Short mmCIF file of C-alpha atoms in Angstrom, two decimals:
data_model
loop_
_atom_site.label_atom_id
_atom_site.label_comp_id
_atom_site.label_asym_id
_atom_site.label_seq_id
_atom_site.Cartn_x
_atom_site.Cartn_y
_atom_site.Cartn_z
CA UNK A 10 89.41 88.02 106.19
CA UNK A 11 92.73 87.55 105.82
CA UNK A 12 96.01 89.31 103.94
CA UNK A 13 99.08 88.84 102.88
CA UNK A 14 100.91 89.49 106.34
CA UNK A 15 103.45 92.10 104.71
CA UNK A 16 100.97 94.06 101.77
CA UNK A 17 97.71 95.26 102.71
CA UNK A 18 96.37 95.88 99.09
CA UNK A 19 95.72 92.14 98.85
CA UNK A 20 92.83 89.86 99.70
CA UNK A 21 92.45 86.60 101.07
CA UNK A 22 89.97 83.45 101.14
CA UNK A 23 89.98 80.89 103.13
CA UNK A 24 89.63 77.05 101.99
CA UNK A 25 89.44 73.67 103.18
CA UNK A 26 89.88 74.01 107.36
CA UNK A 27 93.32 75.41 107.77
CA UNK A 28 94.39 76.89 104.61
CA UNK A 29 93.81 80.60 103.03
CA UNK A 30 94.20 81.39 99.67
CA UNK A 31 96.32 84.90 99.38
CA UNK A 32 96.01 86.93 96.14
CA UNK A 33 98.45 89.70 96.66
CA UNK A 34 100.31 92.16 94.10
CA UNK A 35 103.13 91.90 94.94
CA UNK A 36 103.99 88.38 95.85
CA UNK A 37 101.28 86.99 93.45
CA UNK A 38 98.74 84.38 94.47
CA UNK A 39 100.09 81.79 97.65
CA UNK A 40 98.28 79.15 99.83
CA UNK A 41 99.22 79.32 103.45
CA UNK A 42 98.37 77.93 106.63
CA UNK A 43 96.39 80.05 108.88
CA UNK A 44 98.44 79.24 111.70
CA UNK A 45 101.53 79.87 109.44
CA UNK A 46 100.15 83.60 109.10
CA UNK A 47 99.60 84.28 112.42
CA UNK A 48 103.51 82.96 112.48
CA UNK A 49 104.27 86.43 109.98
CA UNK A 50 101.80 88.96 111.50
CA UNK A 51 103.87 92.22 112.64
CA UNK A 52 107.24 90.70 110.97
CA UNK A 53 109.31 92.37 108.25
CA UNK A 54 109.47 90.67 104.65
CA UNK A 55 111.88 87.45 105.19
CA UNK A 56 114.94 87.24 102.92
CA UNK A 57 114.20 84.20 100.49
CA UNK A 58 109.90 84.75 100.67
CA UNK A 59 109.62 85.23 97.10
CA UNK A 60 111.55 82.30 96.30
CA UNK A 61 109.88 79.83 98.40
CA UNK A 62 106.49 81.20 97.08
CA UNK A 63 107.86 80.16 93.50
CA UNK A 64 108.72 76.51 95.07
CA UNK A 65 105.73 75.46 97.74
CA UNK A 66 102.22 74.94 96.49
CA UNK A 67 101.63 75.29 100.39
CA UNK A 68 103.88 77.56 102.61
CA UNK A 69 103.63 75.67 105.88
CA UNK A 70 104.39 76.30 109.60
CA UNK A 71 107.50 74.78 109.09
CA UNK A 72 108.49 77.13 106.44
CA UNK A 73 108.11 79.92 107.69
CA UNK A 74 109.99 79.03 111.28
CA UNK A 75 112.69 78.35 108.82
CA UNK A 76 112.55 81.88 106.94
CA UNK A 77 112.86 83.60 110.34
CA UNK A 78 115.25 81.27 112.45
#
């Protein structure tokens, strides 16, 4: 199953093909591509994370090669 890629103490589900549905408590509840999260997996907390969770319905792969340059 998979987690929010920076907080264990949250859960995950995944939906339709390529997207999980993260409930975390700390970043609150996020959709996210699964290829997106492998993207995050062993990185530190991006600068600007919390924001773009407040503005995507849907962080993407693109996102997140933006957060990390």
């Amino acid at each position: 199953m998979s987690k929010c890629p920076f907080h264990e103490d949250s859960a995950g589900q995944n939906q339709e093909g390529e997207i999980v549905s993260i409930r975390c408590k700390h970043c609150g509840e996020y959709r996210i591509s699964k290829t997106a999260l492998d993207l995050l997996k062993g990185k530190s907390l991006p600068s600007g994370w919390l924001t773009m969770l407040t503005r995507r319905a849907l962080v993407s792969t693109r996102d997140t090669r933006l957060l990390h340059g």
